[in-house]
């Protein structure tokens, strides 16, 4: 197996990890949750490990420091830190385990293993006779007849195996949970995360096979290098599993931002001053900031329409909805009809409605803050609904009745969608 393949795989995985780690670090500044900080730190460590495992970098570090296979020691230490992050993330994902005391207890229990492993490997490396030419990534096979080198690797493999098995068991317990405790998108990420940890164990199996083969005088360089190719594959899978939820959330934010555009245009068309001033240049790439701005502008625009909001459109929607319309959410349809009627009245230059005819609140305005985005998306989807169009036509034909409609109704569809969107992280 050529070094070109290893170099390409390691460099691609390292660059991806570095880019993702930078993005997570930026996100952690905005939302300083422990999960984000751990994810960013884990990806930075993975990136450093993969860069160091690149044959050219491996050789350059050894040459510049004058210590053959020093990179092997550094890689093993970084690797332990990476699986340590994975272990903490698996603990953090467990329901009821997010309390600081639980995480602190895990750190205190496992810290002696990590510290002892690193110190033991460093001592064995110093005491071992590793003079001579250092072929990148072949420390285990080139010096397999040195008992100290064998002990060096066995200590590392034992620690890595213990942490990996513990993490896999926690992932298994997490996957045993039923929805909605563990949503489907997070369930898939946990499976991929467990696969990445499993590939670390596959590396151990390949490395041990290569060491046994080298001790027997067989040429097993390909197996030893293949073990590091498995490590690069583990990095790819870990990257994808750690950012899957973020990517899914970004897709939903882009979709909701697009769906909300007609509603945004409806409520701000006559009040351009409601549009917020542009923020930082990089903020345009942040879908959460863009979506938050749109929600704020829609909320302000709806308030500006309140003098023209009357109860006729909402009552007409309720009357038509009794006939039964598939896919119609009553509260969202009432809000959509009310906003469209008010925006049309304002655009035609009509005077505000008399105080006794105005709605005291827009239907659905009392939804919890956590459900506001879902509610407004539903409202935007109902702007062109047949019930809303027919209700507006009825209001125009009959004229607005001198009645108002209560705004305290709850939307079953909204409640269900918010519940489905609940995520563990």
PDB file of N, CA and C in Angstrom, residues 47-141:
ATOM      1  N   UNK A  47      -8.029  16.337  13.913  1.00  0.00           N
ATOM      2  CA  UNK A  47      -7.291  16.976  12.824  1.00  0.00           C
ATOM      3  C   UNK A  47      -5.790  16.908  13.067  1.00  0.00           C
ATOM      4  N   UNK A  48      -5.353  17.220  14.299  1.00  0.00           N
ATOM      5  CA  UNK A  48      -3.925  17.161  14.623  1.00  0.00           C
ATOM      6  C   UNK A  48      -3.391  15.738  14.487  1.00  0.00           C
ATOM      7  N   UNK A  49      -4.182  14.757  14.940  1.00  0.00           N
ATOM      8  CA  UNK A  49      -3.757  13.358  14.842  1.00  0.00           C
ATOM      9  C   UNK A  49      -3.553  12.945  13.388  1.00  0.00           C
ATOM     10  N   UNK A  50      -4.513  13.289  12.546  1.00  0.00           N
ATOM     11  CA  UNK A  50      -4.437  12.872  11.143  1.00  0.00           C
ATOM     12  C   UNK A  50      -3.309  13.584  10.396  1.00  0.00           C
ATOM     13  N   UNK A  51      -3.066  14.857  10.717  1.00  0.00           N
ATOM     14  CA  UNK A  51      -1.927  15.552  10.117  1.00  0.00           C
ATOM     15  C   UNK A  51      -0.624  14.870  10.521  1.00  0.00           C
ATOM     16  N   UNK A  52      -0.518  14.523  11.777  1.00  0.00           N
ATOM     17  CA  UNK A  52       0.704  13.902  12.272  1.00  0.00           C
ATOM     18  C   UNK A  52       0.893  12.499  11.705  1.00  0.00           C
ATOM     19  N   UNK A  53      -0.209  11.820  11.403  1.00  0.00           N
ATOM     20  CA  UNK A  53      -0.129  10.471  10.841  1.00  0.00           C
ATOM     21  C   UNK A  53       0.179  10.470   9.347  1.00  0.00           C
ATOM     22  N   UNK A  54       0.183  11.639   8.723  1.00  0.00           N
ATOM     23  CA  UNK A  54       0.585  11.712   7.321  1.00  0.00           C
ATOM     24  C   UNK A  54       2.073  11.359   7.209  1.00  0.00           C
ATOM     25  N   UNK A  55       2.446  10.397   6.355  1.00  0.00           N
ATOM     26  CA  UNK A  55       3.849   9.940   6.322  1.00  0.00           C
ATOM     27  C   UNK A  55       4.881  11.054   6.232  1.00  0.00           C
ATOM     28  N   UNK A  56       4.639  12.052   5.387  1.00  0.00           N
ATOM     29  CA  UNK A  56       5.621  13.132   5.241  1.00  0.00           C
ATOM     30  C   UNK A  56       5.753  13.938   6.531  1.00  0.00           C
ATOM     31  N   UNK A  57       4.636  14.234   7.169  1.00  0.00           N
ATOM     32  CA  UNK A  57       4.680  14.992   8.428  1.00  0.00           C
ATOM     33  C   UNK A  57       5.313  14.137   9.518  1.00  0.00           C
ATOM     34  N   UNK A  58       4.967  12.868   9.555  1.00  0.00           N
ATOM     35  CA  UNK A  58       5.539  11.934  10.538  1.00  0.00           C
ATOM     36  C   UNK A  58       7.065  11.953  10.450  1.00  0.00           C
ATOM     37  N   UNK A  59       7.578  11.833   9.235  1.00  0.00           N
ATOM     38  CA  UNK A  59       9.032  11.803   9.020  1.00  0.00           C
ATOM     39  C   UNK A  59       9.661  13.151   9.377  1.00  0.00           C
ATOM     40  N   UNK A  60       8.977  14.241   9.019  1.00  0.00           N
ATOM     41  CA  UNK A  60       9.528  15.575   9.280  1.00  0.00           C
ATOM     42  C   UNK A  60       9.629  15.850  10.780  1.00  0.00           C
ATOM     43  N   UNK A  61       8.642  15.438  11.556  1.00  0.00           N
ATOM     44  CA  UNK A  61       8.680  15.652  13.001  1.00  0.00           C
ATOM     45  C   UNK A  61       9.825  14.857  13.618  1.00  0.00           C
ATOM     46  N   UNK A  62       9.960  13.602  13.205  1.00  0.00           N
ATOM     47  CA  UNK A  62      11.043  12.781  13.743  1.00  0.00           C
ATOM     48  C   UNK A  62      12.406  13.375  13.414  1.00  0.00           C
ATOM     49  N   UNK A  63      12.577  13.827  12.175  1.00  0.00           N
ATOM     50  CA  UNK A  63      13.862  14.369  11.739  1.00  0.00           C
ATOM     51  C   UNK A  63      14.199  15.667  12.478  1.00  0.00           C
ATOM     52  N   UNK A  64      13.215  16.552  12.580  1.00  0.00           N
ATOM     53  CA  UNK A  64      13.471  17.848  13.206  1.00  0.00           C
ATOM     54  C   UNK A  64      13.776  17.711  14.695  1.00  0.00           C
ATOM     55  N   UNK A  65      13.184  16.725  15.355  1.00  0.00           N
ATOM     56  CA  UNK A  65      13.410  16.525  16.791  1.00  0.00           C
ATOM     57  C   UNK A  65      14.565  15.573  17.075  1.00  0.00           C
ATOM     58  N   UNK A  66      15.057  14.895  16.052  1.00  0.00           N
ATOM     59  CA  UNK A  66      16.145  13.952  16.242  1.00  0.00           C
ATOM     60  C   UNK A  66      15.765  12.757  17.091  1.00  0.00           C
ATOM     61  N   UNK A  67      14.485  12.388  17.082  1.00  0.00           N
ATOM     62  CA  UNK A  67      13.993  11.269  17.887  1.00  0.00           C
ATOM     63  C   UNK A  67      13.166  10.363  16.988  1.00  0.00           C
ATOM     64  N   UNK A  68      13.712   9.213  16.558  1.00  0.00           N
ATOM     65  CA  UNK A  68      12.964   8.311  15.682  1.00  0.00           C
ATOM     66  C   UNK A  68      11.647   7.865  16.329  1.00  0.00           C
ATOM     67  N   UNK A  69      10.602   7.910  15.540  1.00  0.00           N
ATOM     68  CA  UNK A  69       9.267   7.464  15.944  1.00  0.00           C
ATOM     69  C   UNK A  69       8.692   8.261  17.121  1.00  0.00           C
ATOM     70  N   UNK A  70       9.206   9.491  17.313  1.00  0.00           N
ATOM     71  CA  UNK A  70       8.565  10.354  18.305  1.00  0.00           C
ATOM     72  C   UNK A  70       7.110  10.622  17.915  1.00  0.00           C
ATOM     73  N   UNK A  71       6.857  10.677  16.612  1.00  0.00           N
ATOM     74  CA  UNK A  71       5.490  10.910  16.140  1.00  0.00           C
ATOM     75  C   UNK A  71       4.551   9.805  16.609  1.00  0.00           C
ATOM     76  N   UNK A  72       5.066   8.576  16.734  1.00  0.00           N
ATOM     77  CA  UNK A  72       4.210   7.480  17.197  1.00  0.00           C
ATOM     78  C   UNK A  72       3.711   7.753  18.608  1.00  0.00           C
ATOM     79  N   UNK A  73       4.592   8.227  19.479  1.00  0.00           N
ATOM     80  CA  UNK A  73       4.178   8.554  20.837  1.00  0.00           C
ATOM     81  C   UNK A  73       3.161   9.684  20.845  1.00  0.00           C
ATOM     82  N   UNK A  74       3.419  10.726  20.056  1.00  0.00           N
ATOM     83  CA  UNK A  74       2.490  11.861  20.007  1.00  0.00           C
ATOM     84  C   UNK A  74       1.127  11.435  19.454  1.00  0.00           C
ATOM     85  N   UNK A  75       1.143  10.573  18.432  1.00  0.00           N
ATOM     86  CA  UNK A  75      -0.114  10.116  17.836  1.00  0.00           C
ATOM     87  C   UNK A  75      -0.933   9.319  18.846  1.00  0.00           C
ATOM     88  N   UNK A  76      -0.266   8.419  19.587  1.00  0.00           N
ATOM     89  CA  UNK A  76      -1.003   7.618  20.553  1.00  0.00           C
ATOM     90  C   UNK A  76      -1.610   8.497  21.650  1.00  0.00           C
ATOM     91  N   UNK A  77      -0.863   9.519  22.078  1.00  0.00           N
ATOM     92  CA  UNK A  77      -1.402  10.412  23.108  1.00  0.00           C
ATOM     93  C   UNK A  77      -2.606  11.199  22.575  1.00  0.00           C
ATOM     94  N   UNK A  78      -2.485  11.707  21.346  1.00  0.00           N
ATOM     95  CA  UNK A  78      -3.616  12.413  20.744  1.00  0.00           C
ATOM     96  C   UNK A  78      -4.810  11.486  20.575  1.00  0.00           C
ATOM     97  N   UNK A  79      -4.543  10.261  20.215  1.00  0.00           N
ATOM     98  CA  UNK A  79      -5.610   9.295  20.006  1.00  0.00           C
ATOM     99  C   UNK A  79      -6.379   9.068  21.307  1.00  0.00           C
ATOM    100  N   UNK A  80      -5.656   8.924  22.404  1.00  0.00           N
ATOM    101  CA  UNK A  80      -6.319   8.739  23.688  1.00  0.00           C
ATOM    102  C   UNK A  80      -7.192   9.953  24.037  1.00  0.00           C
ATOM    103  N   UNK A  81      -6.702  11.153  23.736  1.00  0.00           N
ATOM    104  CA  UNK A  81      -7.502  12.349  23.984  1.00  0.00           C
ATOM    105  C   UNK A  81      -8.761  12.360  23.122  1.00  0.00           C
ATOM    106  N   UNK A  82      -8.642  11.886  21.886  1.00  0.00           N
ATOM    107  CA  UNK A  82      -9.806  11.833  20.991  1.00  0.00           C
ATOM    108  C   UNK A  82     -10.875  10.884  21.522  1.00  0.00           C
ATOM    109  N   UNK A  83     -10.469   9.671  21.912  1.00  0.00           N
ATOM    110  CA  UNK A  83     -11.469   8.732  22.428  1.00  0.00           C
ATOM    111  C   UNK A  83     -11.978   9.209  23.794  1.00  0.00           C
ATOM    112  N   UNK A  84     -11.153   9.967  24.516  1.00  0.00           N
ATOM    113  CA  UNK A  84     -11.641  10.555  25.764  1.00  0.00           C
ATOM    114  C   UNK A  84     -12.770  11.544  25.510  1.00  0.00           C
ATOM    115  N   UNK A  85     -12.631  12.367  24.482  1.00  0.00           N
ATOM    116  CA  UNK A  85     -13.715  13.268  24.103  1.00  0.00           C
ATOM    117  C   UNK A  85     -14.959  12.479  23.710  1.00  0.00           C
ATOM    118  N   UNK A  86     -14.749  11.411  22.932  1.00  0.00           N
ATOM    119  CA  UNK A  86     -15.886  10.579  22.517  1.00  0.00           C
ATOM    120  C   UNK A  86     -16.599   9.989  23.723  1.00  0.00           C
ATOM    121  N   UNK A  87     -15.823   9.556  24.700  1.00  0.00           N
ATOM    122  CA  UNK A  87     -16.418   8.981  25.907  1.00  0.00           C
ATOM    123  C   UNK A  87     -17.248  10.025  26.658  1.00  0.00           C
ATOM    124  N   UNK A  88     -16.729  11.244  26.783  1.00  0.00           N
ATOM    125  CA  UNK A  88     -17.468  12.298  27.479  1.00  0.00           C
ATOM    126  C   UNK A  88     -18.740  12.671  26.719  1.00  0.00           C
ATOM    127  N   UNK A  89     -18.661  12.692  25.393  1.00  0.00           N
ATOM    128  CA  UNK A  89     -19.857  12.988  24.604  1.00  0.00           C
ATOM    129  C   UNK A  89     -20.919  11.914  24.799  1.00  0.00           C
ATOM    130  N   UNK A  90     -20.489  10.656  24.831  1.00  0.00           N
ATOM    131  CA  UNK A  90     -21.462   9.579  25.032  1.00  0.00           C
ATOM    132  C   UNK A  90     -22.118   9.671  26.398  1.00  0.00           C
ATOM    133  N   UNK A  91     -21.386  10.153  27.398  1.00  0.00           N
ATOM    134  CA  UNK A  91     -21.976  10.367  28.723  1.00  0.00           C
ATOM    135  C   UNK A  91     -22.945  11.548  28.674  1.00  0.00           C
ATOM    136  N   UNK A  92     -22.542  12.601  27.992  1.00  0.00           N
ATOM    137  CA  UNK A  92     -23.364  13.809  27.922  1.00  0.00           C
ATOM    138  C   UNK A  92     -24.676  13.554  27.198  1.00  0.00           C
ATOM    139  N   UNK A  93     -24.678  12.638  26.245  1.00  0.00           N
ATOM    140  CA  UNK A  93     -25.896  12.336  25.488  1.00  0.00           C
ATOM    141  C   UNK A  93     -26.918  11.551  26.303  1.00  0.00           C
ATOM    142  N   UNK A  94     -26.489  10.896  27.366  1.00  0.00           N
ATOM    143  CA  UNK A  94     -27.414  10.075  28.143  1.00  0.00           C
ATOM    144  C   UNK A  94     -28.413  10.962  28.872  1.00  0.00           C
ATOM    145  N   UNK A  95     -29.713  10.679  28.749  1.00  0.00           N
ATOM    146  CA  UNK A  95     -30.708  11.471  29.490  1.00  0.00           C
ATOM    147  C   UNK A  95     -30.448  11.402  30.988  1.00  0.00           C
ATOM    148  N   UNK A  96     -30.481  12.554  31.630  1.00  0.00           N
ATOM    149  CA  UNK A  96     -30.259  12.607  33.065  1.00  0.00           C
ATOM    150  C   UNK A  96     -28.803  12.608  33.470  1.00  0.00           C
ATOM    151  N   UNK A  97     -27.874  12.539  32.475  1.00  0.00           N
ATOM    152  CA  UNK A  97     -26.450  12.508  32.800  1.00  0.00           C
ATOM    153  C   UNK A  97     -25.764  13.843  32.499  1.00  0.00           C
ATOM    154  N   UNK A  98     -26.543  14.890  32.268  1.00  0.00           N
ATOM    155  CA  UNK A  98     -25.926  16.159  31.903  1.00  0.00           C
ATOM    156  C   UNK A  98     -25.553  17.011  33.113  1.00  0.00           C
ATOM    157  N   UNK A  99     -25.952  16.555  34.281  1.00  0.00           N
ATOM    158  CA  UNK A  99     -25.600  17.322  35.478  1.00  0.00           C
ATOM    159  C   UNK A  99     -24.087  17.375  35.631  1.00  0.00           C
ATOM    160  N   UNK A 100     -23.552  18.522  36.079  1.00  0.00           N
ATOM    161  CA  UNK A 100     -22.092  18.645  36.219  1.00  0.00           C
ATOM    162  C   UNK A 100     -21.479  17.551  37.082  1.00  0.00           C
ATOM    163  N   UNK A 101     -22.203  17.113  38.106  1.00  0.00           N
ATOM    164  CA  UNK A 101     -21.662  16.089  38.987  1.00  0.00           C
ATOM    165  C   UNK A 101     -21.429  14.768  38.291  1.00  0.00           C
ATOM    166  N   UNK A 102     -22.340  14.398  37.365  1.00  0.00           N
ATOM    167  CA  UNK A 102     -22.200  13.126  36.644  1.00  0.00           C
ATOM    168  C   UNK A 102     -20.973  13.161  35.747  1.00  0.00           C
ATOM    169  N   UNK A 103     -20.817  14.248  35.009  1.00  0.00           N
ATOM    170  CA  UNK A 103     -19.675  14.365  34.110  1.00  0.00           C
ATOM    171  C   UNK A 103     -18.368  14.445  34.897  1.00  0.00           C
ATOM    172  N   UNK A 104     -18.389  15.169  35.991  1.00  0.00           N
ATOM    173  CA  UNK A 104     -17.185  15.280  36.823  1.00  0.00           C
ATOM    174  C   UNK A 104     -16.803  13.925  37.404  1.00  0.00           C
ATOM    175  N   UNK A 105     -17.806  13.142  37.789  1.00  0.00           N
ATOM    176  CA  UNK A 105     -17.531  11.811  38.312  1.00  0.00           C
ATOM    177  C   UNK A 105     -16.893  10.911  37.274  1.00  0.00           C
ATOM    178  N   UNK A 106     -17.366  11.006  36.022  1.00  0.00           N
ATOM    179  CA  UNK A 106     -16.777  10.207  34.943  1.00  0.00           C
ATOM    180  C   UNK A 106     -15.321  10.591  34.714  1.00  0.00           C
ATOM    181  N   UNK A 107     -15.048  11.896  34.718  1.00  0.00           N
ATOM    182  CA  UNK A 107     -13.671  12.366  34.518  1.00  0.00           C
ATOM    183  C   UNK A 107     -12.760  11.858  35.626  1.00  0.00           C
ATOM    184  N   UNK A 108     -13.229  11.941  36.870  1.00  0.00           N
ATOM    185  CA  UNK A 108     -12.400  11.514  37.998  1.00  0.00           C
ATOM    186  C   UNK A 108     -12.141  10.004  37.971  1.00  0.00           C
ATOM    187  N   UNK A 109     -13.127   9.237  37.518  1.00  0.00           N
ATOM    188  CA  UNK A 109     -12.941   7.779  37.477  1.00  0.00           C
ATOM    189  C   UNK A 109     -11.952   7.358  36.406  1.00  0.00           C
ATOM    190  N   UNK A 110     -11.987   8.038  35.267  1.00  0.00           N
ATOM    191  CA  UNK A 110     -11.168   7.603  34.126  1.00  0.00           C
ATOM    192  C   UNK A 110      -9.848   8.352  34.003  1.00  0.00           C
ATOM    193  N   UNK A 111      -9.693   9.490  34.668  1.00  0.00           N
ATOM    194  CA  UNK A 111      -8.460  10.269  34.550  1.00  0.00           C
ATOM    195  C   UNK A 111      -7.215   9.467  34.909  1.00  0.00           C
ATOM    196  N   UNK A 112      -7.224   8.647  35.960  1.00  0.00           N
ATOM    197  CA  UNK A 112      -6.015   7.861  36.261  1.00  0.00           C
ATOM    198  C   UNK A 112      -5.610   6.932  35.126  1.00  0.00           C
ATOM    199  N   UNK A 113      -6.593   6.363  34.418  1.00  0.00           N
ATOM    200  CA  UNK A 113      -6.256   5.487  33.291  1.00  0.00           C
ATOM    201  C   UNK A 113      -5.554   6.269  32.189  1.00  0.00           C
ATOM    202  N   UNK A 114      -6.099   7.435  31.839  1.00  0.00           N
ATOM    203  CA  UNK A 114      -5.490   8.238  30.781  1.00  0.00           C
ATOM    204  C   UNK A 114      -4.100   8.714  31.188  1.00  0.00           C
ATOM    205  N   UNK A 115      -3.999   9.275  32.376  1.00  0.00           N
ATOM    206  CA  UNK A 115      -2.709   9.792  32.822  1.00  0.00           C
ATOM    207  C   UNK A 115      -1.684   8.670  32.959  1.00  0.00           C
ATOM    208  N   UNK A 116      -2.093   7.553  33.535  1.00  0.00           N
ATOM    209  CA  UNK A 116      -1.173   6.433  33.686  1.00  0.00           C
ATOM    210  C   UNK A 116      -0.712   5.874  32.358  1.00  0.00           C
ATOM    211  N   UNK A 117      -1.630   5.796  31.396  1.00  0.00           N
ATOM    212  CA  UNK A 117      -1.267   5.275  30.075  1.00  0.00           C
ATOM    213  C   UNK A 117      -0.251   6.173  29.388  1.00  0.00           C
ATOM    214  N   UNK A 118      -0.496   7.487  29.416  1.00  0.00           N
ATOM    215  CA  UNK A 118       0.413   8.430  28.754  1.00  0.00           C
ATOM    216  C   UNK A 118       1.795   8.382  29.410  1.00  0.00           C
ATOM    217  N   UNK A 119       1.840   8.387  30.741  1.00  0.00           N
ATOM    218  CA  UNK A 119       3.136   8.364  31.429  1.00  0.00           C
ATOM    219  C   UNK A 119       3.875   7.042  31.180  1.00  0.00           C
ATOM    220  N   UNK A 120       3.137   5.949  31.173  1.00  0.00           N
ATOM    221  CA  UNK A 120       3.776   4.653  30.933  1.00  0.00           C
ATOM    222  C   UNK A 120       4.329   4.573  29.518  1.00  0.00           C
ATOM    223  N   UNK A 121       3.566   5.030  28.531  1.00  0.00           N
ATOM    224  CA  UNK A 121       4.048   4.998  27.144  1.00  0.00           C
ATOM    225  C   UNK A 121       5.270   5.888  26.980  1.00  0.00           C
ATOM    226  N   UNK A 122       5.250   7.063  27.612  1.00  0.00           N
ATOM    227  CA  UNK A 122       6.409   7.956  27.507  1.00  0.00           C
ATOM    228  C   UNK A 122       7.653   7.312  28.108  1.00  0.00           C
ATOM    229  N   UNK A 123       7.489   6.659  29.255  1.00  0.00           N
ATOM    230  CA  UNK A 123       8.634   5.999  29.891  1.00  0.00           C
ATOM    231  C   UNK A 123       9.153   4.849  29.034  1.00  0.00           C
ATOM    232  N   UNK A 124       8.243   4.055  28.479  1.00  0.00           N
ATOM    233  CA  UNK A 124       8.659   2.928  27.638  1.00  0.00           C
ATOM    234  C   UNK A 124       9.347   3.411  26.365  1.00  0.00           C
ATOM    235  N   UNK A 125       8.869   4.521  25.809  1.00  0.00           N
ATOM    236  CA  UNK A 125       9.494   5.061  24.601  1.00  0.00           C
ATOM    237  C   UNK A 125      10.926   5.519  24.898  1.00  0.00           C
ATOM    238  N   UNK A 126      11.106   6.186  26.039  1.00  0.00           N
ATOM    239  CA  UNK A 126      12.440   6.677  26.401  1.00  0.00           C
ATOM    240  C   UNK A 126      13.394   5.516  26.651  1.00  0.00           C
ATOM    241  N   UNK A 127      12.904   4.465  27.271  1.00  0.00           N
ATOM    242  CA  UNK A 127      13.768   3.337  27.616  1.00  0.00           C
ATOM    243  C   UNK A 127      14.034   2.398  26.438  1.00  0.00           C
ATOM    244  N   UNK A 128      13.157   2.395  25.447  1.00  0.00           N
ATOM    245  CA  UNK A 128      13.302   1.469  24.319  1.00  0.00           C
ATOM    246  C   UNK A 128      14.452   1.903  23.418  1.00  0.00           C
ATOM    247  N   UNK A 129      15.002   0.948  22.727  1.00  0.00           N
ATOM    248  CA  UNK A 129      16.081   1.215  21.773  1.00  0.00           C
ATOM    249  C   UNK A 129      15.448   1.388  20.396  1.00  0.00           C
ATOM    250  N   UNK A 130      15.220   2.645  20.003  1.00  0.00           N
ATOM    251  CA  UNK A 130      14.549   2.926  18.729  1.00  0.00           C
ATOM    252  C   UNK A 130      15.503   3.622  17.757  1.00  0.00           C
ATOM    253  N   UNK A 131      16.765   3.316  17.867  1.00  0.00           N
ATOM    254  CA  UNK A 131      17.721   3.909  16.941  1.00  0.00           C
ATOM    255  C   UNK A 131      17.582   3.291  15.556  1.00  0.00           C
ATOM    256  N   UNK A 132      18.116   4.016  14.589  1.00  0.00           N
ATOM    257  CA  UNK A 132      18.084   3.528  13.220  1.00  0.00           C
ATOM    258  C   UNK A 132      17.038   4.239  12.395  1.00  0.00           C
ATOM    259  N   UNK A 133      16.872   3.788  11.150  1.00  0.00           N
ATOM    260  CA  UNK A 133      15.908   4.408  10.238  1.00  0.00           C
ATOM    261  C   UNK A 133      14.489   4.220  10.770  1.00  0.00           C
ATOM    262  N   UNK A 134      13.706   5.285  10.706  1.00  0.00           N
ATOM    263  CA  UNK A 134      12.327   5.254  11.208  1.00  0.00           C
ATOM    264  C   UNK A 134      11.363   5.345  10.040  1.00  0.00           C
ATOM    265  N   UNK A 135      10.790   4.241   9.660  1.00  0.00           N
ATOM    266  CA  UNK A 135       9.794   4.255   8.591  1.00  0.00           C
ATOM    267  C   UNK A 135       8.460   4.719   9.167  1.00  0.00           C
ATOM    268  N   UNK A 136       7.831   5.694   8.518  1.00  0.00           N
ATOM    269  CA  UNK A 136       6.586   6.254   9.064  1.00  0.00           C
ATOM    270  C   UNK A 136       5.528   5.182   9.293  1.00  0.00           C
ATOM    271  N   UNK A 137       4.884   5.247  10.460  1.00  0.00           N
ATOM    272  CA  UNK A 137       3.741   4.423  10.834  1.00  0.00           C
ATOM    273  C   UNK A 137       4.077   2.938  11.001  1.00  0.00           C
ATOM    274  N   UNK A 138       5.358   2.583  11.016  1.00  0.00           N
ATOM    275  CA  UNK A 138       5.748   1.181  11.147  1.00  0.00           C
ATOM    276  C   UNK A 138       6.586   0.949  12.398  1.00  0.00           C
ATOM    277  N   UNK A 139       6.352   1.761  13.418  1.00  0.00           N
ATOM    278  CA  UNK A 139       7.074   1.611  14.674  1.00  0.00           C
ATOM    279  C   UNK A 139       6.842   0.224  15.275  1.00  0.00           C
ATOM    280  N   UNK A 140       5.603  -0.235  15.260  1.00  0.00           N
ATOM    281  CA  UNK A 140       5.269  -1.513  15.897  1.00  0.00           C
ATOM    282  C   UNK A 140       5.945  -2.685  15.204  1.00  0.00           C
ATOM    283  N   UNK A 141       5.974  -2.702  13.873  1.00  0.00           N
ATOM    284  CA  UNK A 141       6.537  -3.842  13.145  1.00  0.00           C
ATOM    285  C   UNK A 141       8.052  -3.765  13.055  1.00  0.00           C
TER     286      UNK A 141
END
